[in-house]
Amino acid sequence: MQMPVPNPAILARKAQIVRRLQSVLPADAVVHDPADTRAYECDALVAYRCAPLCAVLPRTTAEVSAVLRICHEEGVPVVPRGAGTSLAGGALPTADCVLLGVARMNGLLEVDYPNRFVRVQAGRTNLSVTGAVEAQGFFYAPDPSSQLACAIAGNIAMNSGGAHCLKYGVTTNNLLGVTLVQMDGTVLEIGGGFLDAPGLDLLGVICGSEGQLGVVTEATLRILPKPEGARPVLIGFDANEVAGQCVSDIIRSGVLPVAIEFMDRPCIEATEAFAHAGYPDCEALLIVEVEGSPAEIDEQLARIIAVARRHNPVEIRESRSEAESARIWLGRKSAFGAMGNINDYLCLDGVIPVSDLGLVLRRIGEMSREYGLDVANVFHAGDGNLHPLILYDANKPGDLELCEEFGAAILKLCVEVGGCLTGEHGVGVEKRDLMGVQFSDVDMEAQLRLKDVFDPRWLMNPAKVFPLVLTAGRRAA
Amino acid sequence: MKPATEAEVVECLAAASGPLRIVGGGTRGIGGTRGEVLETGGLAGISLYEPGALTLVAGAGTPLAEVEAVLARAGQRLAFEVPDFRALLGRRGVSTLGGVVAANASGPRRVQAGACRDALIGVRFVDGAGLVVKNGGRVMKNVTGLDLVKLMAGSWGTLGVLTEVAFKLLPVPEASVTLRLPGLDDARAVAALAAALGTPYEVTGAAHWPGQGTYLRLEGFSGSVDYRAGRLAEVLAGFGAAERVDGVARWQAIRDVTAFAGCAGDVWRLSVKPSDAPGLVARSGAQAVLYDWGGGLVWLLMPEGADLRAALGGFSGHATLVRAAAETHARLATFQPEAPPVAAITAALRARFDPRGILNPGLM
């Protein structure tokens, strides 16, 4: 993967830039020794690494503003970083950038139960938002699987989803306000403790903008009352297509599950060997979870099971207790660990119309044989968000490249059937060069104009989201 | 001008020599703008409806009523409960999907199901320079590229002319129950709504109509709705005895603000933190009010020409002038003036997407 050539003039001015940053930050908040900057050389897309010029770890919006003003004056690119859990390389540095980490900005600023929101500094972890309000019976709904580690700042940058977004939506549907610092240091306050922002929906534009528009330092988040309870049912099928049809029929039946998770045979076998969850021996299984009181759960599960029976399931396993629920979820939750135990893998994130699940899974199976690489599928079926895991051997020359080529072919297929390249991980550097598959140059030009407005000098999070050839003129200007 | 295709919209924009007033069905536009009328009603028709994927794609000029009828036949709906403001604003005409999106028009269920902008998953539009842009798509989850879908929702035709929109849908629930608490003053009513919205019983409507009552709506399977209505009444016992009432007409009246239809006076819309609302209303000088969204949305009937923003002084939130004489719209600004750095972004966005400044100039 290609990255822009670092600007030698910036590299040569490192000492001066570091001194200026030190003048506005405490000594421990500027990391510039090459032995220390290596800690920031990659995020969770570990195949690509590059240490930044230096890293800064501000604690307040005012410090972020001061840092950005200096970088703007110096013409230095800035790469914002939440907790570094991006699977798309959204926080991959360039050698001539200042990496701005928000991890020290983790304060809880305001909790308002009557109006159902919290205001946090954006470096706070996702799970600790729920942690701060759960004693009062509330939770923060978006739950990416990295929620123990990932930061709200990164969730906003990538518009993160999670297993429960079928019912509760993704980050953009649960975000009420942000403080955003533009590249020139200007502080914007957007939205707040009310439901709709005035004027143009800048909040909706900022959410999911992958650090292209500015640095989010504070966020107002909607909190929801916790449901009384939740229970899943596990349903096994003898074909992927049948399981896919069952997902569509459940959705049509009027029940709104909080989650519909799908696993295919390779994934079931790998997790069985790893976690011994006792899953049935079948081609595909669904885990469907519903919420409510015990009686409400019974009623919804009965309706789901009635739908499933029309598809001749191999097995139906309805949870009756917390322990049974935990066993049903055990395999799903250890799926990624199980796959990692077998081999290196690339995790994709394409989305397709739910109605095309069967077709797309069959095509992926055929491509798997053509490329000679195994694929396991485990994903959020209710909203068509696929996560094919392509297995490869990082030590075998050429295997990563082959794997990436196969991954690109799968994502092209997703777009062909009416879907998109990424449902919750973001584009980052990983899918940057595939954007032309989904968008025309004019479509992308409209997005570039949006960035022009917020970051006219194109210094924020360089070389992400858009193909480099499309942005070269703007970056050089 | 009434283009029948996207290509004709491009031609209209290319040929425009002055300002254009972008109109769907003309049922919900607010504020003043000028220019030759460009109607989008010709861009009609549902191009894709997949009940099993909960998705609909249609031309921006498709009548809302046609879409609602098609969805109803399959037991589905647009969950954000589109208001009908024809009586309130004294309009006739046929509401279109594009107009709904341009106004981000969202009713009482916004508290639970989200706004129009949350259900909108894809757009096609022609910008002020005549370029055809698509963003989003037809799938429920999509973080590919920057989100222009949200930007277009609620942009009142100032950034481009919508030609096609795609929505996420939800099933129509089997049953609906409405509870009414009588006799609460505004502050107690908003406290009751907050208490209800803080329970796990999934309230899908939370409104207070002074003099009429405080209303809560629950929807879902009948057994579940009965159970939750019972539990909710217990939680709210301190606010009085909740009675079950017929809800359909009541929620429609709240959604459409029919109480202010035909009344003399200006209509304002206030978006605030719910707990701030009663205090703000007390100093507003309003003749009548209606609280929706748990108190977070307040409709106010004000004396003609009165400046609500001046009456409130500094407050957290925003006020929109929805119905008034043209002179009042011109004098007070239809939309809440923005803080300078935000106003600079807004102006720059409009300049980028509408370089000639021809789309609904003067609006927003």
mmCIF file of N, CA, C and O in Angstrom, chain A residues 225-293:
data_model
loop_
_atom_site.group_PDB
_atom_site.id
_atom_site.type_symbol
_atom_site.label_atom_id
_atom_site.label_comp_id
_atom_site.label_asym_id
_atom_site.label_seq_id
_atom_site.Cartn_x
_atom_site.Cartn_y
_atom_site.Cartn_z
ATOM 1 N N PRO A 225 -32.546 3.536 29.100
ATOM 2 C CA PRO A 225 -32.814 2.625 30.220
ATOM 3 C C PRO A 225 -32.510 1.188 29.810
ATOM 4 O O PRO A 225 -32.847 0.777 28.697
ATOM 5 N N LYS A 226 -31.867 0.465 30.714
ATOM 6 C CA LYS A 226 -31.538 -0.942 30.416
ATOM 7 C C LYS A 226 -32.812 -1.762 30.320
ATOM 8 O O LYS A 226 -33.728 -1.590 31.114
ATOM 9 N N PRO A 227 -32.881 -2.698 29.360
ATOM 10 C CA PRO A 227 -34.068 -3.561 29.285
ATOM 11 C C PRO A 227 -34.154 -4.464 30.516
ATOM 12 O O PRO A 227 -33.155 -4.690 31.204
ATOM 13 N N GLU A 228 -35.352 -4.989 30.764
ATOM 14 C CA GLU A 228 -35.525 -5.845 31.949
ATOM 15 C C GLU A 228 -34.683 -7.114 31.845
ATOM 16 O O GLU A 228 -34.177 -7.618 32.830
ATOM 17 N N GLY A 229 -34.590 -7.637 30.657
ATOM 18 C CA GLY A 229 -33.796 -8.852 30.478
ATOM 19 C C GLY A 229 -33.607 -9.133 29.005
ATOM 20 O O GLY A 229 -34.166 -8.434 28.155
ATOM 21 N N ALA A 230 -32.780 -10.141 28.677
ATOM 22 C CA ALA A 230 -32.549 -10.524 27.288
ATOM 23 C C ALA A 230 -32.253 -12.018 27.260
ATOM 24 O O ALA A 230 -31.675 -12.567 28.206
ATOM 25 N N ARG A 231 -32.697 -12.694 26.199
ATOM 26 C CA ARG A 231 -32.383 -14.126 26.036
ATOM 27 C C ARG A 231 -32.276 -14.467 24.557
ATOM 28 O O ARG A 231 -33.046 -13.933 23.754
ATOM 29 N N PRO A 232 -31.341 -15.361 24.212
ATOM 30 C CA PRO A 232 -31.211 -15.751 22.803
ATOM 31 C C PRO A 232 -31.809 -17.131 22.509
ATOM 32 O O PRO A 232 -32.073 -17.912 23.424
ATOM 33 N N VAL A 233 -32.028 -17.376 21.232
ATOM 34 C CA VAL A 233 -32.300 -18.732 20.768
ATOM 35 C C VAL A 233 -31.254 -19.037 19.696
ATOM 36 O O VAL A 233 -30.869 -18.138 18.942
ATOM 37 N N LEU A 234 -30.775 -20.268 19.699
ATOM 38 C CA LEU A 234 -29.815 -20.702 18.681
ATOM 39 C C LEU A 234 -30.551 -21.623 17.717
ATOM 40 O O LEU A 234 -31.268 -22.527 18.157
ATOM 41 N N ILE A 235 -30.415 -21.352 16.419
ATOM 42 C CA ILE A 235 -31.111 -22.166 15.414
ATOM 43 C C ILE A 235 -30.094 -22.638 14.377
ATOM 44 O O ILE A 235 -29.395 -21.823 13.787
ATOM 45 N N GLY A 236 -30.002 -23.969 14.189
ATOM 46 C CA GLY A 236 -29.059 -24.538 13.223
ATOM 47 C C GLY A 236 -29.765 -24.901 11.916
ATOM 48 O O GLY A 236 -30.931 -25.299 11.922
ATOM 49 N N PHE A 237 -29.059 -24.740 10.784
ATOM 50 C CA PHE A 237 -29.641 -25.036 9.470
ATOM 51 C C PHE A 237 -28.675 -25.899 8.657
ATOM 52 O O PHE A 237 -27.471 -25.897 8.925
ATOM 53 N N ASP A 238 -29.227 -26.572 7.622
ATOM 54 C CA ASP A 238 -28.329 -27.403 6.834
ATOM 55 C C ASP A 238 -27.832 -26.689 5.573
ATOM 56 O O ASP A 238 -27.213 -27.303 4.716
ATOM 57 N N ALA A 239 -28.127 -25.397 5.427
ATOM 58 C CA ALA A 239 -27.569 -24.643 4.291
ATOM 59 C C ALA A 239 -27.545 -23.159 4.634
ATOM 60 O O ALA A 239 -28.459 -22.651 5.286
ATOM 61 N N ASN A 240 -26.516 -22.445 4.167
ATOM 62 C CA ASN A 240 -26.411 -21.003 4.378
ATOM 63 C C ASN A 240 -27.626 -20.259 3.824
ATOM 64 O O ASN A 240 -28.133 -19.321 4.441
ATOM 65 N N GLU A 241 -28.056 -20.677 2.614
ATOM 66 C CA GLU A 241 -29.160 -19.979 1.958
ATOM 67 C C GLU A 241 -30.417 -20.037 2.813
ATOM 68 O O GLU A 241 -31.169 -19.061 2.900
ATOM 69 N N VAL A 242 -30.640 -21.202 3.423
ATOM 70 C CA VAL A 242 -31.853 -21.367 4.242
ATOM 71 C C VAL A 242 -31.773 -20.451 5.462
ATOM 72 O O VAL A 242 -32.745 -19.769 5.817
ATOM 73 N N ALA A 243 -30.606 -20.409 6.076
ATOM 74 C CA ALA A 243 -30.429 -19.526 7.237
ATOM 75 C C ALA A 243 -30.665 -18.074 6.823
ATOM 76 O O ALA A 243 -31.309 -17.303 7.541
ATOM 77 N N GLY A 244 -30.148 -17.701 5.638
ATOM 78 C CA GLY A 244 -30.322 -16.340 5.139
ATOM 79 C C GLY A 244 -31.790 -16.017 4.911
ATOM 80 O O GLY A 244 -32.267 -14.938 5.265
ATOM 81 N N GLN A 245 -32.528 -16.963 4.323
ATOM 82 C CA GLN A 245 -33.964 -16.750 4.096
ATOM 83 C C GLN A 245 -34.696 -16.598 5.425
ATOM 84 O O GLN A 245 -35.601 -15.777 5.568
ATOM 85 N N CYS A 246 -34.261 -17.374 6.415
ATOM 86 C CA CYS A 246 -34.891 -17.311 7.733
ATOM 87 C C CYS A 246 -34.699 -15.917 8.359
ATOM 88 O O CYS A 246 -35.611 -15.383 8.989
ATOM 89 N N VAL A 247 -33.524 -15.316 8.149
ATOM 90 C CA VAL A 247 -33.267 -13.967 8.676
ATOM 91 C C VAL A 247 -34.288 -12.987 8.096
ATOM 92 O O VAL A 247 -34.928 -12.213 8.829
ATOM 93 N N SER A 248 -34.479 -13.042 6.781
ATOM 94 C CA SER A 248 -35.445 -12.168 6.116
ATOM 95 C C SER A 248 -36.851 -12.374 6.679
ATOM 96 O O SER A 248 -37.578 -11.420 6.924
ATOM 97 N N ASP A 249 -37.209 -13.635 6.869
ATOM 98 C CA ASP A 249 -38.574 -13.938 7.334
ATOM 99 C C ASP A 249 -38.790 -13.479 8.783
ATOM 100 O O ASP A 249 -39.878 -13.045 9.146
ATOM 101 N N ILE A 250 -37.744 -13.576 9.603
ATOM 102 C CA ILE A 250 -37.859 -13.089 10.986
ATOM 103 C C ILE A 250 -38.117 -11.581 10.967
ATOM 104 O O ILE A 250 -39.002 -11.068 11.647
ATOM 105 N N ILE A 251 -37.347 -10.873 10.142
ATOM 106 C CA ILE A 251 -37.505 -9.427 10.056
ATOM 107 C C ILE A 251 -38.913 -9.059 9.580
ATOM 108 O O ILE A 251 -39.538 -8.144 10.091
ATOM 109 N N ARG A 252 -39.424 -9.834 8.626
ATOM 110 C CA ARG A 252 -40.765 -9.547 8.090
ATOM 111 C C ARG A 252 -41.861 -9.852 9.097
ATOM 112 O O ARG A 252 -42.972 -9.337 8.991
ATOM 113 N N SER A 253 -41.582 -10.747 10.048
ATOM 114 C CA SER A 253 -42.645 -11.212 10.949
ATOM 115 C C SER A 253 -43.082 -10.134 11.930
ATOM 116 O O SER A 253 -44.077 -10.287 12.621
ATOM 117 N N GLY A 254 -42.350 -9.040 12.014
ATOM 118 C CA GLY A 254 -42.763 -7.973 12.919
ATOM 119 C C GLY A 254 -42.018 -7.975 14.241
ATOM 120 O O GLY A 254 -42.140 -7.041 15.015
ATOM 121 N N VAL A 255 -41.241 -9.028 14.521
ATOM 122 C CA VAL A 255 -40.414 -9.032 15.735
ATOM 123 C C VAL A 255 -39.183 -8.181 15.434
ATOM 124 O O VAL A 255 -38.668 -8.204 14.321
ATOM 125 N N LEU A 256 -38.735 -7.414 16.426
ATOM 126 C CA LEU A 256 -37.485 -6.673 16.220
ATOM 127 C C LEU A 256 -36.447 -7.172 17.224
ATOM 128 O O LEU A 256 -36.346 -6.664 18.330
ATOM 129 N N PRO A 257 -35.664 -8.193 16.845
ATOM 130 C CA PRO A 257 -34.632 -8.684 17.760
ATOM 131 C C PRO A 257 -33.561 -7.616 17.971
ATOM 132 O O PRO A 257 -33.402 -6.734 17.132
ATOM 133 N N VAL A 258 -32.843 -7.692 19.090
ATOM 134 C CA VAL A 258 -31.723 -6.766 19.276
ATOM 135 C C VAL A 258 -30.517 -7.226 18.489
ATOM 136 O O VAL A 258 -29.640 -6.438 18.161
ATOM 137 N N ALA A 259 -30.428 -8.527 18.225
ATOM 138 C CA ALA A 259 -29.285 -9.043 17.475
ATOM 139 C C ALA A 259 -29.705 -10.292 16.704
ATOM 140 O O ALA A 259 -30.481 -11.104 17.204
ATOM 141 N N ILE A 260 -29.208 -10.414 15.463
ATOM 142 C CA ILE A 260 -29.294 -11.679 14.723
ATOM 143 C C ILE A 260 -27.879 -11.960 14.221
ATOM 144 O O ILE A 260 -27.398 -11.287 13.318
ATOM 145 N N GLU A 261 -27.194 -12.912 14.843
ATOM 146 C CA GLU A 261 -25.820 -13.227 14.479
ATOM 147 C C GLU A 261 -25.786 -14.531 13.678
ATOM 148 O O GLU A 261 -26.559 -15.445 13.946
ATOM 149 N N PHE A 262 -24.877 -14.584 12.725
ATOM 150 C CA PHE A 262 -24.799 -15.706 11.784
ATOM 151 C C PHE A 262 -23.394 -16.300 11.854
ATOM 152 O O PHE A 262 -22.412 -15.559 11.894
ATOM 153 N N MET A 263 -23.287 -17.637 11.874
ATOM 154 C CA MET A 263 -21.980 -18.303 11.773
ATOM 155 C C MET A 263 -22.108 -19.437 10.761
ATOM 156 O O MET A 263 -23.093 -20.155 10.771
ATOM 157 N N ASP A 264 -21.080 -19.594 9.912
ATOM 158 C CA ASP A 264 -21.126 -20.704 8.954
ATOM 159 C C ASP A 264 -20.263 -21.873 9.450
ATOM 160 O O ASP A 264 -19.641 -21.779 10.519
ATOM 161 N N ARG A 265 -20.267 -22.979 8.672
ATOM 162 C CA ARG A 265 -19.617 -24.196 9.163
ATOM 163 C C ARG A 265 -18.141 -24.006 9.540
ATOM 164 O O ARG A 265 -17.746 -24.426 10.639
ATOM 165 N N PRO A 266 -17.335 -23.372 8.683
ATOM 166 C CA PRO A 266 -15.919 -23.222 9.088
ATOM 167 C C PRO A 266 -15.772 -22.490 10.425
ATOM 168 O O PRO A 266 -14.911 -22.837 11.245
ATOM 169 N N CYS A 267 -16.615 -21.518 10.636
ATOM 170 C CA CYS A 267 -16.527 -20.756 11.874
ATOM 171 C C CYS A 267 -17.031 -21.593 13.060
ATOM 172 O O CYS A 267 -16.441 -21.578 14.146
ATOM 173 N N ILE A 268 -18.112 -22.333 12.844
ATOM 174 C CA ILE A 268 -18.656 -23.189 13.911
ATOM 175 C C ILE A 268 -17.606 -24.225 14.329
ATOM 176 O O ILE A 268 -17.347 -24.428 15.516
ATOM 177 N N GLU A 269 -16.975 -24.850 13.330
ATOM 178 C CA GLU A 269 -15.980 -25.893 13.638
ATOM 179 C C GLU A 269 -14.794 -25.306 14.391
ATOM 180 O O GLU A 269 -14.302 -25.895 15.364
ATOM 181 N N ALA A 270 -14.337 -24.135 13.957
ATOM 182 C CA ALA A 270 -13.170 -23.534 14.616
ATOM 183 C C ALA A 270 -13.494 -23.160 16.063
ATOM 184 O O ALA A 270 -12.698 -23.387 16.977
ATOM 185 N N THR A 271 -14.687 -22.593 16.278
ATOM 186 C CA THR A 271 -15.011 -22.174 17.648
ATOM 187 C C THR A 271 -15.280 -23.379 18.538
ATOM 188 O O THR A 271 -14.974 -23.367 19.719
ATOM 189 N N GLU A 272 -15.832 -24.460 17.954
ATOM 190 C CA GLU A 272 -16.054 -25.670 18.743
ATOM 191 C C GLU A 272 -14.726 -26.223 19.259
ATOM 192 O O GLU A 272 -14.592 -26.586 20.423
ATOM 193 N N ALA A 273 -13.761 -26.257 18.349
ATOM 194 C CA ALA A 273 -12.449 -26.792 18.727
ATOM 195 C C ALA A 273 -11.783 -25.917 19.792
ATOM 196 O O ALA A 273 -11.031 -26.391 20.637
ATOM 197 N N PHE A 274 -12.102 -24.638 19.777
ATOM 198 C CA PHE A 274 -11.429 -23.661 20.623
ATOM 199 C C PHE A 274 -12.159 -23.465 21.944
ATOM 200 O O PHE A 274 -11.563 -23.497 23.018
ATOM 201 N N ALA A 275 -13.493 -23.270 21.877
ATOM 202 C CA ALA A 275 -14.236 -22.857 23.069
ATOM 203 C C ALA A 275 -15.182 -23.928 23.603
ATOM 204 O O ALA A 275 -15.705 -23.796 24.702
ATOM 205 N N HIS A 276 -15.408 -24.993 22.841
ATOM 206 C CA HIS A 276 -16.288 -26.095 23.260
ATOM 207 C C HIS A 276 -17.643 -25.587 23.749
ATOM 208 O O HIS A 276 -18.070 -25.878 24.873
ATOM 209 N N ALA A 277 -18.306 -24.790 22.912
ATOM 210 C CA ALA A 277 -19.598 -24.226 23.316
ATOM 211 C C ALA A 277 -20.732 -25.238 23.131
ATOM 212 O O ALA A 277 -21.845 -25.006 23.563
ATOM 213 N N GLY A 278 -20.444 -26.382 22.509
ATOM 214 C CA GLY A 278 -21.475 -27.394 22.305
ATOM 215 C C GLY A 278 -22.443 -27.044 21.193
ATOM 216 O O GLY A 278 -23.617 -27.402 21.243
ATOM 217 N N TYR A 279 -21.967 -26.351 20.159
ATOM 218 C CA TYR A 279 -22.832 -25.989 19.039
ATOM 219 C C TYR A 279 -23.191 -27.225 18.229
ATOM 220 O O TYR A 279 -22.415 -28.183 18.167
ATOM 221 N N PRO A 280 -24.375 -27.213 17.593
ATOM 222 C CA PRO A 280 -24.761 -28.374 16.757
ATOM 223 C C PRO A 280 -23.857 -28.502 15.531
ATOM 224 O O PRO A 280 -23.258 -27.515 15.091
ATOM 225 N N ASP A 281 -23.791 -29.714 14.992
ATOM 226 C CA ASP A 281 -23.020 -29.984 13.784
ATOM 227 C C ASP A 281 -23.906 -29.605 12.597
ATOM 228 O O ASP A 281 -24.807 -30.354 12.230
ATOM 229 N N CYS A 282 -23.705 -28.412 12.021
ATOM 230 C CA CYS A 282 -24.585 -27.959 10.946
ATOM 231 C C CYS A 282 -23.848 -26.992 10.027
ATOM 232 O O CYS A 282 -22.723 -26.585 10.312
ATOM 233 N N GLU A 283 -24.489 -26.616 8.914
ATOM 234 C CA GLU A 283 -23.849 -25.743 7.927
ATOM 235 C C GLU A 283 -23.858 -24.287 8.356
ATOM 236 O O GLU A 283 -22.950 -23.525 8.036
ATOM 237 N N ALA A 284 -24.923 -23.875 9.055
ATOM 238 C CA ALA A 284 -25.046 -22.462 9.442
ATOM 239 C C ALA A 284 -25.894 -22.366 10.691
ATOM 240 O O ALA A 284 -26.808 -23.177 10.891
ATOM 241 N N LEU A 285 -25.571 -21.404 11.546
ATOM 242 C CA LEU A 285 -26.454 -21.191 12.683
ATOM 243 C C LEU A 285 -26.697 -19.713 12.899
ATOM 244 O O LEU A 285 -25.890 -18.850 12.544
ATOM 245 N N LEU A 286 -27.881 -19.452 13.472
ATOM 246 C CA LEU A 286 -28.258 -18.090 13.849
ATOM 247 C C LEU A 286 -28.371 -18.026 15.360
ATOM 248 O O LEU A 286 -28.857 -18.971 15.990
ATOM 249 N N ILE A 287 -27.922 -16.915 15.933
ATOM 250 C CA ILE A 287 -28.217 -16.610 17.329
ATOM 251 C C ILE A 287 -29.100 -15.366 17.297
ATOM 252 O O ILE A 287 -28.681 -14.311 16.811
ATOM 253 N N VAL A 288 -30.328 -15.527 17.752
ATOM 254 C CA VAL A 288 -31.273 -14.405 17.714
ATOM 255 C C VAL A 288 -31.601 -14.026 19.148
ATOM 256 O O VAL A 288 -32.053 -14.869 19.930
ATOM 257 N N GLU A 289 -31.356 -12.763 19.524
ATOM 258 C CA GLU A 289 -31.602 -12.342 20.903
ATOM 259 C C GLU A 289 -32.721 -11.307 20.943
ATOM 260 O O GLU A 289 -32.770 -10.399 20.120
ATOM 261 N N VAL A 290 -33.600 -11.462 21.920
ATOM 262 C CA VAL A 290 -34.678 -10.484 22.121
ATOM 263 C C VAL A 290 -34.635 -9.984 23.560
ATOM 264 O O VAL A 290 -34.040 -10.615 24.435
ATOM 265 N N GLU A 291 -35.311 -8.849 23.800
ATOM 266 C CA GLU A 291 -35.276 -8.204 25.117
ATOM 267 C C GLU A 291 -36.683 -8.001 25.666
ATOM 268 O O GLU A 291 -37.645 -7.964 24.919
ATOM 269 N N GLY A 292 -36.748 -7.792 26.974
ATOM 270 C CA GLY A 292 -38.017 -7.436 27.614
ATOM 271 C C GLY A 292 -38.176 -8.158 28.939
ATOM 272 O O GLY A 292 -37.199 -8.653 29.518
ATOM 273 N N SER A 293 -39.434 -8.216 29.415
ATOM 274 C CA SER A 293 -39.730 -8.982 30.626
ATOM 275 C C SER A 293 -39.701 -10.465 30.251
ATOM 276 O O SER A 293 -39.747 -10.803 29.063
#
